[in-house]
Coordinates of C-alpha atoms in Angstrom, one line a residue:
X1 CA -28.6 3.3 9.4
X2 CA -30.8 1.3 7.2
X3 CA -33.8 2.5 10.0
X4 CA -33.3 6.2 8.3
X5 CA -31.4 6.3 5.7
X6 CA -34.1 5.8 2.7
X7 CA -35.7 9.5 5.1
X8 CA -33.1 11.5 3.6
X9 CA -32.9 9.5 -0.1
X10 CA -30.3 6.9 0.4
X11 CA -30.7 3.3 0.5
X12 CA -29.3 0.2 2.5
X13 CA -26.4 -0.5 -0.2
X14 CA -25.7 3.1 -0.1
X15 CA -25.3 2.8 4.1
X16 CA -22.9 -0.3 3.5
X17 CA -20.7 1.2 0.8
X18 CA -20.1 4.1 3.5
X19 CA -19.0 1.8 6.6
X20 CA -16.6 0.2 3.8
X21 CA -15.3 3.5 2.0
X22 CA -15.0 4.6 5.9
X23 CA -12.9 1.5 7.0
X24 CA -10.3 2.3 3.8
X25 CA -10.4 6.1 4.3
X26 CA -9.4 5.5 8.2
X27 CA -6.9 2.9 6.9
X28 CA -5.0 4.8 4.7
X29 CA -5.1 7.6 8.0
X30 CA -3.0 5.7 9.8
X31 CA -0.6 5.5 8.0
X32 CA -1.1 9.5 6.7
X33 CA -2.5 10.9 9.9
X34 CA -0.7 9.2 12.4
X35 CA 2.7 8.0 11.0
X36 CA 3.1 11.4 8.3
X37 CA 3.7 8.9 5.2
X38 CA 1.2 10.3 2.3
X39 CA 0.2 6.9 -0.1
X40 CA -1.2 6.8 -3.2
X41 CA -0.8 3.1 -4.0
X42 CA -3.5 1.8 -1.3
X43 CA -5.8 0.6 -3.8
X44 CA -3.5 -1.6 -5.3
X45 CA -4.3 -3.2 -1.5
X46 CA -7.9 -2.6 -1.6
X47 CA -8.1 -4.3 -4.9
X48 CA -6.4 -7.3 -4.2
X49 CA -8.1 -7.3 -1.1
X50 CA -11.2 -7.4 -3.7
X51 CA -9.6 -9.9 -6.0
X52 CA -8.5 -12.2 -3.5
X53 CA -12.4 -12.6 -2.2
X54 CA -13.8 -13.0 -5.8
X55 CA -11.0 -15.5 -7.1
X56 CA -11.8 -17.6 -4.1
X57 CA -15.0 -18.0 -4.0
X58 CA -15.4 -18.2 -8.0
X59 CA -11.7 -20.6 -8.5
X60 CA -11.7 -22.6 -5.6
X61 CA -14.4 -23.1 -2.4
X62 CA -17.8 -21.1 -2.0
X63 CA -16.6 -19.1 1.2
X64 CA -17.5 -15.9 2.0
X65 CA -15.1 -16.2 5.3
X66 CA -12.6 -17.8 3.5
X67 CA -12.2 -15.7 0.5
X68 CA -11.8 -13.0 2.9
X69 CA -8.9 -14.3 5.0
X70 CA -7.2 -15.2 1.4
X71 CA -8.1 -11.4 0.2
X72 CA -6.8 -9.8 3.3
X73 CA -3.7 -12.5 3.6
X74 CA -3.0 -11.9 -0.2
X75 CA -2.9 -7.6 0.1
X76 CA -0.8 -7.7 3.5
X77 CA 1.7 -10.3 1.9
X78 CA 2.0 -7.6 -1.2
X79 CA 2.1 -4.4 1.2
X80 CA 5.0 -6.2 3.1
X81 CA 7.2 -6.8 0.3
X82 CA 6.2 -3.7 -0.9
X83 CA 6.8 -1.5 1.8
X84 CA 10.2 -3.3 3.1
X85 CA 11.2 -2.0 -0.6
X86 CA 10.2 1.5 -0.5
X87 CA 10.4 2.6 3.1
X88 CA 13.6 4.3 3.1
X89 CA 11.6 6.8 0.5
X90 CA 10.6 10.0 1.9
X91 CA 8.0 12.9 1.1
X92 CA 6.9 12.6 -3.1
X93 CA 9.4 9.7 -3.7
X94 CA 7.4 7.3 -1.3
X95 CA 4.1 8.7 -3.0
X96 CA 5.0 7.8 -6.3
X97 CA 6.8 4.5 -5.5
X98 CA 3.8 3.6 -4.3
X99 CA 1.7 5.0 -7.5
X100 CA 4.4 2.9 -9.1
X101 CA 3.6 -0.7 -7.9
X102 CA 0.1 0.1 -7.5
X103 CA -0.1 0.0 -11.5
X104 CA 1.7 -2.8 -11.9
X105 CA -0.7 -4.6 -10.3
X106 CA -3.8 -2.3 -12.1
X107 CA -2.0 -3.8 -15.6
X108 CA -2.0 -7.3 -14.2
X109 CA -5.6 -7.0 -13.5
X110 CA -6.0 -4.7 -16.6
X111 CA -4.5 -7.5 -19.0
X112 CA -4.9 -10.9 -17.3
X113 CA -8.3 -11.7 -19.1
X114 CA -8.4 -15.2 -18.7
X115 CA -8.3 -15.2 -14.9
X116 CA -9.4 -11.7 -13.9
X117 CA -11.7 -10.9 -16.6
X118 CA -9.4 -8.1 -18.1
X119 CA -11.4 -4.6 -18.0
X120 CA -14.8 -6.3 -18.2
X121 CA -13.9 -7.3 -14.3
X122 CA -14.7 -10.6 -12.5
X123 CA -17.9 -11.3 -12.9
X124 CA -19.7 -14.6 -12.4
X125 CA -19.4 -15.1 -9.1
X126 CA -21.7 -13.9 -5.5
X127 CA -20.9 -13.4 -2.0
X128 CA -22.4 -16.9 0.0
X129 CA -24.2 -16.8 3.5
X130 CA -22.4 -18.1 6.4
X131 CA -23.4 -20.9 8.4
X132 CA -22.4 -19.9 12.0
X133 CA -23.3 -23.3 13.1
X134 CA -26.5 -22.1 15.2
X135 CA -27.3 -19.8 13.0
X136 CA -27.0 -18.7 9.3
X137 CA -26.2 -15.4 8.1
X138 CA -28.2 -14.5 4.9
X139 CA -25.8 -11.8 3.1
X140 CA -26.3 -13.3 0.1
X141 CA -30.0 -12.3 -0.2
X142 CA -30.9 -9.8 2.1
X143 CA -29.0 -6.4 2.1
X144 CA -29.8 -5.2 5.7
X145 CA -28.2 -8.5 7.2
X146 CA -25.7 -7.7 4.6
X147 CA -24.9 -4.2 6.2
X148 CA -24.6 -5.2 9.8
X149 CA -22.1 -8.0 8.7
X150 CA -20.1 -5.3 7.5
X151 CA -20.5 -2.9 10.1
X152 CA -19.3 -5.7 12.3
X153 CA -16.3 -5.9 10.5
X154 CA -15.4 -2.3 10.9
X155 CA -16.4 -2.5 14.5
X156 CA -13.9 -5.1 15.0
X157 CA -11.0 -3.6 12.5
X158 CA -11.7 -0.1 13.8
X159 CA -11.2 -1.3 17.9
X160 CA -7.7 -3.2 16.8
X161 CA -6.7 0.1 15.4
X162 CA -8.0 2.2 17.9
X163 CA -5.8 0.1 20.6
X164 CA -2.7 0.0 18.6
X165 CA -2.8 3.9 18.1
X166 CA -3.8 4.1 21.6
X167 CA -0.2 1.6 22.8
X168 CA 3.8 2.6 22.9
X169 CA 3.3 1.7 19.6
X170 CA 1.1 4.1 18.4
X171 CA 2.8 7.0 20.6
X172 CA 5.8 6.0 18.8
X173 CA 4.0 6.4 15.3
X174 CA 3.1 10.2 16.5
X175 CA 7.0 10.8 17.7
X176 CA 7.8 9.8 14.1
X177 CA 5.1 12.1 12.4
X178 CA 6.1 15.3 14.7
X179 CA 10.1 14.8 14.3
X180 CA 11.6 11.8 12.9
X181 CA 15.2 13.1 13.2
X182 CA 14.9 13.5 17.0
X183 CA 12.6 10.4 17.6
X184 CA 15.9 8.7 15.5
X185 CA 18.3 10.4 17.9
X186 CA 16.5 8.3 20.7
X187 CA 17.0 5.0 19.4
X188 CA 14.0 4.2 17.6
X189 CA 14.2 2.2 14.5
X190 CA 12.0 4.6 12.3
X191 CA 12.5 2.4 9.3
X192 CA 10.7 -0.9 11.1
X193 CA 8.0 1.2 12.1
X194 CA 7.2 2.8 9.0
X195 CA 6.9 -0.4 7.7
X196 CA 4.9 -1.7 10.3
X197 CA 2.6 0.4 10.1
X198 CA 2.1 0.7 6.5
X199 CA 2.0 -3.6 6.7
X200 CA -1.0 -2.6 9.8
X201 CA -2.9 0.0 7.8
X202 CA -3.0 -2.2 4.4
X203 CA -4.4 -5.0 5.9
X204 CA -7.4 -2.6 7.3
X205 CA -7.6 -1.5 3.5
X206 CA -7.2 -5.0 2.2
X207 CA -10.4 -5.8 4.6
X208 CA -12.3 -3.2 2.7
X209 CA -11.7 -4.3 -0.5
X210 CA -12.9 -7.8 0.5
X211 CA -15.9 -6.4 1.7
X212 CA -16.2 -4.0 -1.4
X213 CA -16.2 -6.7 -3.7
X214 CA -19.2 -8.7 -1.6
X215 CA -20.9 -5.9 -1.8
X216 CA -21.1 -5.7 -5.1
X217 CA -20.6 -9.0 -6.2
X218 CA -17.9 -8.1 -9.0
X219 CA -14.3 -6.8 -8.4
X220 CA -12.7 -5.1 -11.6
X221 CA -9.1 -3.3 -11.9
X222 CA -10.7 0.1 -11.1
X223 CA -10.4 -0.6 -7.5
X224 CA -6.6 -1.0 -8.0
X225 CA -6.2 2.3 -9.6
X226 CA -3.7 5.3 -8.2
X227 CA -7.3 7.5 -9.0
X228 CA -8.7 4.9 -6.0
X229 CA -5.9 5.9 -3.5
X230 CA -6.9 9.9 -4.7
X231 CA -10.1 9.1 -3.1
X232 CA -9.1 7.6 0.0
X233 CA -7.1 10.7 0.2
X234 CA -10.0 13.0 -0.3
X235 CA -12.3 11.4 1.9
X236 CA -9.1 11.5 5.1
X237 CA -8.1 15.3 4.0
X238 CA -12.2 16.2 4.0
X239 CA -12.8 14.4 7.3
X240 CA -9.9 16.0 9.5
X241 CA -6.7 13.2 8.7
X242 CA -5.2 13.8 11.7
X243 CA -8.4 12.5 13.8
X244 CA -9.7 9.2 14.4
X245 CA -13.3 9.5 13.0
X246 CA -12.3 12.3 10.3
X247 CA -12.1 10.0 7.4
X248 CA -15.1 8.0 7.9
X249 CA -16.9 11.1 7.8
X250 CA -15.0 12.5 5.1
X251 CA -16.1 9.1 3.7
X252 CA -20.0 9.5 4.6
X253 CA -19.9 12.7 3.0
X254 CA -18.1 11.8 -0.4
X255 CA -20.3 8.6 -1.2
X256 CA -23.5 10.2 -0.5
X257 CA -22.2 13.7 -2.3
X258 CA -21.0 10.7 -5.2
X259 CA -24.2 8.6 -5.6
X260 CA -26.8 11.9 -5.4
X261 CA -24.6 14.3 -7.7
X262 CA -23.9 11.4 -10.4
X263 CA -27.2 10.8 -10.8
X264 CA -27.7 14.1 -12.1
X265 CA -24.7 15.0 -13.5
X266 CA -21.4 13.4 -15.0
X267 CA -19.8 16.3 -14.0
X268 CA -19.9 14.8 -10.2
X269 CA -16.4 14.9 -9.6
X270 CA -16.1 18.4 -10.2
X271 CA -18.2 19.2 -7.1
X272 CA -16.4 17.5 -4.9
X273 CA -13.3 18.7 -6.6
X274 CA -14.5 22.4 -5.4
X275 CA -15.9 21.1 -2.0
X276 CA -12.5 19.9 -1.6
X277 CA -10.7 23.0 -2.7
X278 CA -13.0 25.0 -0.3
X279 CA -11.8 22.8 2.8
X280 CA -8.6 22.6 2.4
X281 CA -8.5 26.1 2.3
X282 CA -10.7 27.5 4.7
X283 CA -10.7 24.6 7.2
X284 CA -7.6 22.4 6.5
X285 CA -8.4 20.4 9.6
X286 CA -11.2 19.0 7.8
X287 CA -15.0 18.9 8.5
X288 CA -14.6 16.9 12.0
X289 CA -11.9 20.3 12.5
X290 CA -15.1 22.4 11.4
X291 CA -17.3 20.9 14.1
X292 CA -15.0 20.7 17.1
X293 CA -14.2 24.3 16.5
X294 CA -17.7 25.2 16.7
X295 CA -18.3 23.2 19.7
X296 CA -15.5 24.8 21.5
X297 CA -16.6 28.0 21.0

């Protein structure tokens, strides 16, 4: 990507803030696409995913690996305790039980000044290269090396999930989506794997946020806003949710739609508010739907 994407008016930040809006968006879809459980509380994950990488490395040791492992461990720790509390919820009750705790932690952020920097965000602090030992990754200077870190990352998140969606597991996750009540009647324990896989796909969306906040070297309580979990929403629903490569380019489409209409216009939001409108209802399997139906025909 960063080979072509200044040819059509995009730049190497813009590439990387895809792959990680793409990671999130395909997160939150397995949980949506592939288990049927709608949540608007996943940036509450993201963001602590983002908190956790900035606190670290500004609080307690320059690592960029480190803070990482603390930001994912620190969002799947909250999504377990979380989700073991809500997942007897169905339908609109889990969505806003998850809207719920999502802005508790949003307020925490919002109002903690001293530690998170309040609304003003944590600032103060910069993502550090990596010594690999034989070699030392510069994603502190250079944003190219920057964006293929990160695309490693989703490489690596987005095989994991591919295999577990791929395992009895992930069969089991589609028996649940298509009939709960019968895939109950056959013994499965529906509850422990709506749990699981809500514990699976924050810890995907609490890698994103990590990378988000390196990224832009700053994490503030927006990313743990219910209006963040909207967009992961948008970006699945305008993909195709129900397909493995639908949100991410859901998510291609609403960054770059984002970052070339806002620079026009603050009005941004309503375009993709009617592009949205458009594909739901005209082509409700999404854009992916859009070109798989073409290429059939």
């Amino acid at each position: 990507m960063p080979f072509w994407i200044n040819l059509i008016g995009g730049y190497t930040a813009l590439g990387s803030r895809i792959v990680v809006m793409g990671l999130a968006a395909m997160s939150l879809n397995f949980l949506l696409g592939y288990t049927g459980v709608l949540s608007f509380g996943h940036a509450a994950y993201f963001g602590l995913g983002a908190y956790g990488v900035g606190m670290t490395i500004k609080y307690l040791v320059p690592s960029t690996p480190l803070g990482i492992v603390i930001g994912i461990v620190v969002g799947t720790l909250a999504a377990a305790v979380i989700g073991a509390l809500i997942v007897r919820l169905r339908g609109v009750y889990f969505a806003m039980a998850t809207i719920a705790f999502g802005q508790v932690f949003y307020f925490i952020a919002f109002r903690w000044n001293s530690l998170t920097g309040g609304d003003d965000g944590l600032s103060g602090w910069h993502r550090i290269p990596i010594n690999l030992g034989f070699r030392t990754l510069d994603i502190a200077s250079s944003e190219t090396t920057f964006y293929y870190f990160a695309l490693a990352c989703f490489a690596v998140a987005v095989l994991i999930m591919g295999a577990l969606l791929r395992s009895p597991f992930g069969r089991t996750l589609l028996a649940i989506r298509e009939n709960e009540r019968r895939a109950r009647f056959l013994g499965i324990p529906i509850e422990f794997h709506i749990w699981l896989s809500f514990v699976i796909s924050c810890v995907f969306v609490s890698l994103a946020g990590t990378l988000y906040a390196l990224l832009n070297n700053f994490s503030d309580p927006h990313g743990l806003h219910w209006s963040q979990s909207g967009d992961f929403v948008i970006m699945a629903v305008l993909g195709g949710m129900r397909s493995f490569w639908g949100p991410l380019i859901g998510a291609a489409i609403f960054v770059f739609v984002q970052d070339f209409i806002s620079s026009r216009t603050e009005n941004w939001m309503s375009f993709i508010g009617l592009f949205f409108i458009l594909i739901v209802l005209f082509f409700p399997r999404g854009v992916l739907g859009i070109i798989r139906r073409k290429a059939n025909s």
